[in-house]
Amino acid sequence: MTLLVPTDFSKASKTAVLFAINLARKLGGEVQILHVVQANPSGETLMKWKKLEEEMIRMAQEDGDALMAEINTTIRGKKPPVSFHIRQGYDFTIIVNHVAEEIDADLIVMGTTGASGLKKALLGSHAAAMMSTATLPVLAVPAESKYSRIAKMVYATDLKHTEDEIKTVAMFAQLIGARVEVLHVVKQKTKALPDPKIFSKTLQDIAQYKKITFHVVKGEKVANAVDSFVKKQKAQLLTTFTHKLDFFEKLFGKGITRKLAYHIRVPILTFNKTTLR
């Protein structure tokens, strides 16, 4: 398994790199770190562009060398294969997707600023852009995260495509040996609810994986309900499928005020069904 980790050498992206290395070690995979040198030369800077480009690449290589040295001193024990690459271009998502296809990557791992900054990271950054365009699953790792064995993951769903999606979730869960807690959030006044025991068995049969439990939680605010459930379950990972980011818009969009303290500090794994190959 190949994990691709785009980095800008920030604290958040370094956290993602370390997380990816530990995950790759668990999966018996490799990590390829990518830095994209972005610039859009105007007519005035075109003549100086070559020198500017060379300087940006030189600085990126220095940062990359420092990151690799940090990895060697930080990661104890046997490390998976780790390599560093630099690519040039203007459109970040196109370059990352191209590299992902080129190296036959299985997962893109990216850092976010986490906690209150998670909203900005998911809806206004490269992480959000990758979630909406990536042909691979994207794992967003908050800067506060520290890698620990993923024994339990929460799969948040609106039940529209659960019976199809649970197969993919179960495949990932089996790779890491995790239990899957399936969460469906409904309004307080909702009366017609699926039977948790019956639906748990249905999902287990569909996925051919026994470590699946279905839960229904009532709450007027989806974000609060998901947040509380993840904390209650002491899960190490939150996962969901996105459809042009509509699910995350429900979590972090216009309906959620700035006063909402959304403190999920676990990594979030997203599968975009509109782009997934």
CSV table of C-alpha atoms in Angstrom, one decimal:
chain,number,residue,atom,x,y,z
A,1,MET,CA,0.0,0.0,0.0
A,2,THR,CA,1.3,3.4,-1.0
A,3,LEU,CA,0.4,6.5,1.1
A,4,LEU,CA,0.9,9.9,-0.6
A,5,VAL,CA,1.5,12.8,1.8
A,6,PRO,CA,1.4,16.4,0.3
A,7,THR,CA,3.4,18.7,2.6
A,8,ASP,CA,4.0,22.4,3.0
A,9,PHE,CA,6.4,21.7,5.9
A,10,SER,CA,4.0,23.2,8.5
A,11,LYS,CA,3.4,21.7,11.9
A,12,ALA,CA,0.1,20.2,10.7
A,13,SER,CA,1.6,18.6,7.6
A,14,LYS,CA,4.5,17.2,9.6
A,15,THR,CA,2.0,15.6,12.0
A,16,ALA,CA,0.3,14.0,8.9
A,17,VAL,CA,3.7,12.7,7.7
A,18,LEU,CA,4.4,11.0,11.0
A,19,PHE,CA,0.9,9.6,11.2
A,20,ALA,CA,1.2,8.2,7.7
A,21,ILE,CA,4.5,6.6,8.5
A,22,ASN,CA,3.1,4.8,11.5
A,23,LEU,CA,0.0,3.8,9.5
A,24,ALA,CA,2.2,2.5,6.7
A,25,ARG,CA,4.2,0.5,9.1
A,26,LYS,CA,1.0,-1.1,10.4
A,27,LEU,CA,-0.1,-1.8,6.9
A,28,GLY,CA,3.2,-2.9,5.5
A,29,GLY,CA,3.2,-0.1,3.0
A,30,GLU,CA,5.4,2.9,2.0
A,31,VAL,CA,5.1,6.6,2.2
A,32,GLN,CA,5.8,9.1,-0.5
A,33,ILE,CA,6.0,12.7,0.6
A,34,LEU,CA,5.2,15.4,-2.0
A,35,HIS,CA,5.9,19.2,-2.0
A,36,VAL,CA,4.3,21.2,-4.7
A,37,VAL,CA,6.1,24.4,-5.7
A,38,GLN,CA,3.3,26.8,-6.7
A,39,ALA,CA,3.7,30.1,-8.5
A,40,ASN,CA,1.8,32.0,-11.2
A,41,PRO,CA,4.3,34.3,-12.9
A,42,SER,CA,2.9,37.6,-14.3
A,43,GLY,CA,4.2,39.5,-17.3
A,44,GLU,CA,6.4,41.6,-15.0
A,45,THR,CA,8.0,38.6,-13.3
A,46,LEU,CA,8.2,36.3,-16.3
A,47,MET,CA,11.8,37.3,-17.0
A,48,LYS,CA,12.9,36.6,-13.4
A,49,TRP,CA,10.7,33.5,-13.1
A,50,LYS,CA,13.5,31.0,-13.9
A,51,LYS,CA,15.7,32.3,-11.0
A,52,LEU,CA,12.7,32.5,-8.7
A,53,GLU,CA,11.7,29.0,-9.6
A,54,GLU,CA,15.2,27.7,-9.0
A,55,GLU,CA,15.3,29.4,-5.6
A,56,MET,CA,11.9,28.0,-4.5
A,57,ILE,CA,13.0,24.5,-5.5
A,58,ARG,CA,16.3,24.9,-3.6
A,59,MET,CA,14.5,26.0,-0.5
A,60,ALA,CA,12.0,23.1,-0.8
A,61,GLN,CA,14.8,20.6,-1.2
A,62,GLU,CA,16.5,22.0,2.0
A,63,ASP,CA,13.2,21.7,3.8
A,64,GLY,CA,12.6,18.2,2.5
A,65,ASP,CA,16.1,17.1,3.6
A,66,ALA,CA,15.4,18.5,7.1
A,67,LEU,CA,12.1,16.7,7.2
A,68,MET,CA,13.7,13.4,6.2
A,69,ALA,CA,16.3,13.9,9.0
A,70,GLU,CA,13.6,14.7,11.5
A,71,ILE,CA,11.7,11.5,10.5
A,72,ASN,CA,14.9,9.4,11.0
A,73,THR,CA,15.3,10.8,14.6
A,74,THR,CA,11.6,10.8,15.5
A,75,ILE,CA,10.4,7.4,14.3
A,76,ARG,CA,11.7,4.7,16.5
A,77,GLY,CA,12.2,1.1,15.3
A,78,LYS,CA,11.8,-0.2,11.8
A,79,LYS,CA,10.5,2.4,9.4
A,80,PRO,CA,8.6,1.7,6.2
A,81,PRO,CA,10.2,3.0,2.9
A,82,VAL,CA,9.9,6.8,2.8
A,83,SER,CA,10.8,9.1,-0.1
A,84,PHE,CA,10.5,12.8,-0.8
A,85,HIS,CA,9.6,14.5,-4.1
A,86,ILE,CA,9.2,18.0,-5.5
A,87,ARG,CA,6.8,18.9,-8.3
A,88,GLN,CA,6.1,22.2,-9.9
A,89,GLY,CA,2.9,23.7,-11.1
A,90,TYR,CA,0.0,26.1,-10.4
A,91,ASP,CA,-3.0,23.8,-9.7
A,92,PHE,CA,-2.3,21.9,-6.5
A,93,THR,CA,-5.1,19.4,-6.8
A,94,ILE,CA,-4.2,18.5,-10.4
A,95,ILE,CA,-0.6,17.9,-9.5
A,96,VAL,CA,-1.4,15.8,-6.5
A,97,ASN,CA,-3.9,13.7,-8.4
A,98,HIS,CA,-1.4,13.2,-11.2
A,99,VAL,CA,1.3,12.1,-8.8
A,100,ALA,CA,-1.1,9.8,-7.0
A,101,GLU,CA,-2.0,8.1,-10.3
A,102,GLU,CA,1.7,8.0,-11.4
A,103,ILE,CA,2.9,6.2,-8.3
A,104,ASP,CA,-0.3,4.1,-8.0
A,105,ALA,CA,-1.1,5.5,-4.5
A,106,ASP,CA,-3.9,4.0,-2.4
A,107,LEU,CA,-4.5,6.8,0.1
A,108,ILE,CA,-3.8,10.6,0.4
A,109,VAL,CA,-2.9,11.8,3.8
A,110,MET,CA,-3.0,15.5,4.6
A,111,GLY,CA,-2.6,17.7,7.7
A,112,THR,CA,-5.3,20.1,9.0
A,113,THR,CA,-5.1,22.7,11.7
A,114,GLY,CA,-7.6,20.8,13.9
A,115,ALA,CA,-10.1,21.8,16.6
A,116,SER,CA,-11.7,25.2,15.8
A,117,GLY,CA,-9.4,25.5,12.8
A,118,LEU,CA,-10.8,22.3,11.4
A,119,LYS,CA,-13.7,24.1,9.8
A,120,LYS,CA,-11.3,26.4,7.9
A,121,ALA,CA,-9.0,23.5,7.0
A,122,LEU,CA,-11.8,21.4,5.6
A,123,LEU,CA,-13.7,24.1,3.8
A,124,GLY,CA,-11.1,26.6,2.7
A,125,SER,CA,-7.8,24.8,2.1
A,126,HIS,CA,-6.0,22.2,0.1
A,127,ALA,CA,-7.5,19.5,2.3
A,128,ALA,CA,-11.0,20.5,1.2
A,129,ALA,CA,-10.0,20.8,-2.4
A,130,MET,CA,-8.5,17.3,-2.3
A,131,MET,CA,-11.6,15.9,-0.7
A,132,SER,CA,-13.7,17.2,-3.5
A,133,THR,CA,-11.4,16.2,-6.4
A,134,ALA,CA,-9.3,13.3,-5.3
A,135,THR,CA,-9.7,9.9,-7.0
A,136,LEU,CA,-8.4,8.3,-3.8
A,137,PRO,CA,-9.6,8.3,-0.2
A,138,VAL,CA,-8.3,11.3,1.7
A,139,LEU,CA,-7.2,11.1,5.4
A,140,ALA,CA,-7.2,14.5,7.1
A,141,VAL,CA,-5.1,14.5,10.2
A,142,PRO,CA,-5.5,17.4,12.7
A,143,ALA,CA,-2.3,18.9,14.0
A,144,GLU,CA,-3.1,17.8,17.5
A,145,SER,CA,-3.3,14.1,16.6
A,146,LYS,CA,-0.8,11.6,17.8
A,147,TYR,CA,-0.8,8.2,16.1
A,148,SER,CA,-2.2,5.4,18.1
A,149,ARG,CA,-3.5,2.0,17.0
A,150,ILE,CA,-6.9,2.4,15.3
A,151,ALA,CA,-9.0,0.0,17.2
A,152,LYS,CA,-12.3,1.7,16.6
A,153,MET,CA,-13.6,3.9,13.8
A,154,VAL,CA,-16.9,5.7,13.5
A,155,TYR,CA,-18.6,5.7,10.1
A,156,ALA,CA,-21.2,8.6,9.9
A,157,THR,CA,-23.9,8.0,7.4
A,158,ASP,CA,-27.2,9.5,6.2
A,159,LEU,CA,-28.3,5.9,5.3
A,160,LYS,CA,-28.8,6.8,1.6
A,161,HIS,CA,-26.0,4.5,0.4
A,162,THR,CA,-25.0,2.7,3.5
A,163,GLU,CA,-25.4,-0.8,2.2
A,164,ASP,CA,-23.0,-0.1,-0.7
A,165,GLU,CA,-20.5,2.0,1.3
A,166,ILE,CA,-20.2,-0.4,4.3
A,167,LYS,CA,-18.2,-2.8,2.0
A,168,THR,CA,-15.5,-0.2,1.4
A,169,VAL,CA,-15.5,0.8,5.1
A,170,ALA,CA,-15.2,-2.8,6.2
A,171,MET,CA,-12.3,-3.4,3.8
A,172,PHE,CA,-10.3,-0.6,5.4
A,173,ALA,CA,-11.3,-1.7,8.9
A,174,GLN,CA,-10.1,-5.2,8.2
A,175,LEU,CA,-6.7,-3.9,7.0
A,176,ILE,CA,-6.1,-2.2,10.4
A,177,GLY,CA,-8.1,-4.6,12.5
A,178,ALA,CA,-10.6,-2.0,13.7
A,179,ARG,CA,-14.2,-2.2,14.9
A,180,VAL,CA,-16.7,-0.1,12.9
A,181,GLU,CA,-19.4,1.9,14.8
A,182,VAL,CA,-21.9,3.0,12.2
A,183,LEU,CA,-23.7,6.3,13.2
A,184,HIS,CA,-26.9,7.7,11.9
A,185,VAL,CA,-28.1,11.1,13.4
A,186,VAL,CA,-31.8,11.9,13.3
A,187,LYS,CA,-33.9,14.8,14.5
A,188,GLN,CA,-35.4,14.6,18.0
A,189,LYS,CA,-38.9,14.1,16.8
A,190,THR,CA,-38.1,11.3,14.4
A,191,LYS,CA,-40.3,8.2,15.1
A,192,ALA,CA,-39.5,5.7,12.4
A,193,LEU,CA,-36.1,4.4,13.3
A,194,PRO,CA,-34.2,1.3,12.1
A,195,ASP,CA,-33.7,-1.4,14.7
A,196,PRO,CA,-30.0,-1.2,15.7
A,197,LYS,CA,-29.7,-5.0,16.3
A,198,ILE,CA,-31.3,-6.0,13.1
A,199,PHE,CA,-29.5,-3.4,11.0
A,200,SER,CA,-26.2,-4.3,12.6
A,201,LYS,CA,-26.6,-7.9,11.5
A,202,THR,CA,-27.6,-6.8,8.0
A,203,LEU,CA,-24.5,-4.7,7.6
A,204,GLN,CA,-22.3,-7.5,9.0
A,205,ASP,CA,-23.7,-9.9,6.4
A,206,ILE,CA,-23.3,-7.4,3.5
A,207,ALA,CA,-19.8,-6.5,4.4
A,208,GLN,CA,-18.8,-10.0,5.6
A,209,TYR,CA,-17.3,-8.5,8.6
A,210,LYS,CA,-18.5,-9.1,12.2
A,211,LYS,CA,-17.0,-6.1,13.9
A,212,ILE,CA,-19.8,-3.7,12.9
A,213,THR,CA,-22.4,-2.1,15.2
A,214,PHE,CA,-25.2,0.2,14.1
A,215,HIS,CA,-26.3,3.2,16.2
A,216,VAL,CA,-29.0,5.8,16.0
A,217,VAL,CA,-28.5,9.1,17.8
A,218,LYS,CA,-31.0,11.9,18.1
A,219,GLY,CA,-29.8,15.4,17.8
A,220,GLU,CA,-30.8,18.7,16.1
A,221,LYS,CA,-27.2,19.5,15.2
A,222,VAL,CA,-25.4,16.8,13.3
A,223,ALA,CA,-21.9,18.2,14.2
A,224,ASN,CA,-22.6,18.1,17.9
A,225,ALA,CA,-24.0,14.6,17.7
A,226,VAL,CA,-21.1,13.3,15.7
A,227,ASP,CA,-18.6,15.0,18.0
A,228,SER,CA,-20.2,13.6,21.1
A,229,PHE,CA,-20.5,10.1,19.7
A,230,VAL,CA,-16.8,10.0,18.6
A,231,LYS,CA,-15.8,11.1,22.1
A,232,LYS,CA,-18.1,8.6,23.8
A,233,GLN,CA,-16.9,5.7,21.7
A,234,LYS,CA,-13.2,6.8,22.2
A,235,ALA,CA,-12.8,6.2,18.5
A,236,GLN,CA,-9.5,6.9,16.8
A,237,LEU,CA,-10.9,7.6,13.4
A,238,LEU,CA,-14.0,9.2,11.8
A,239,THR,CA,-15.0,8.2,8.3
A,240,THR,CA,-17.7,9.2,5.8
A,241,PHE,CA,-18.5,9.3,2.2
A,242,THR,CA,-18.8,12.7,0.5
A,243,HIS,CA,-20.8,13.8,-2.5
A,244,LYS,CA,-19.3,17.0,-3.6
A,245,LEU,CA,-18.7,17.7,0.1
A,246,ASP,CA,-22.4,18.0,0.9
A,247,PHE,CA,-22.0,16.0,4.1
A,248,PHE,CA,-19.2,18.3,5.3
A,249,GLU,CA,-21.2,21.3,4.3
A,250,LYS,CA,-23.9,20.0,6.7
A,251,LEU,CA,-21.3,19.5,9.4
A,252,PHE,CA,-19.5,22.8,9.0
A,253,GLY,CA,-21.5,25.0,6.7
A,254,LYS,CA,-24.0,27.8,7.0
A,255,GLY,CA,-26.2,26.0,9.5
A,256,ILE,CA,-23.4,25.9,12.0
A,257,THR,CA,-22.6,29.1,13.9
A,258,ARG,CA,-19.1,30.3,14.8
A,259,LYS,CA,-20.0,29.6,18.4
A,260,LEU,CA,-20.1,25.9,17.7
A,261,ALA,CA,-17.1,24.4,19.4
A,262,TYR,CA,-16.4,21.5,17.1
A,263,HIS,CA,-13.5,19.7,18.8
A,264,ILE,CA,-13.0,16.4,17.0
A,265,ARG,CA,-9.3,15.8,17.2
A,266,VAL,CA,-9.3,12.4,15.5
A,267,PRO,CA,-8.3,11.9,11.8
A,268,ILE,CA,-11.1,12.0,9.3
A,269,LEU,CA,-11.2,9.6,6.4
A,270,THR,CA,-13.3,10.6,3.4
A,271,PHE,CA,-14.3,8.7,0.3
A,272,ASN,CA,-15.7,11.0,-2.4
A,273,LYS,CA,-18.1,8.9,-4.5
A,274,THR,CA,-18.3,11.4,-7.3
A,275,THR,CA,-14.5,11.1,-8.1
A,276,LEU,CA,-13.4,7.8,-6.5
A,277,ARG,CA,-11.8,5.4,-9.0
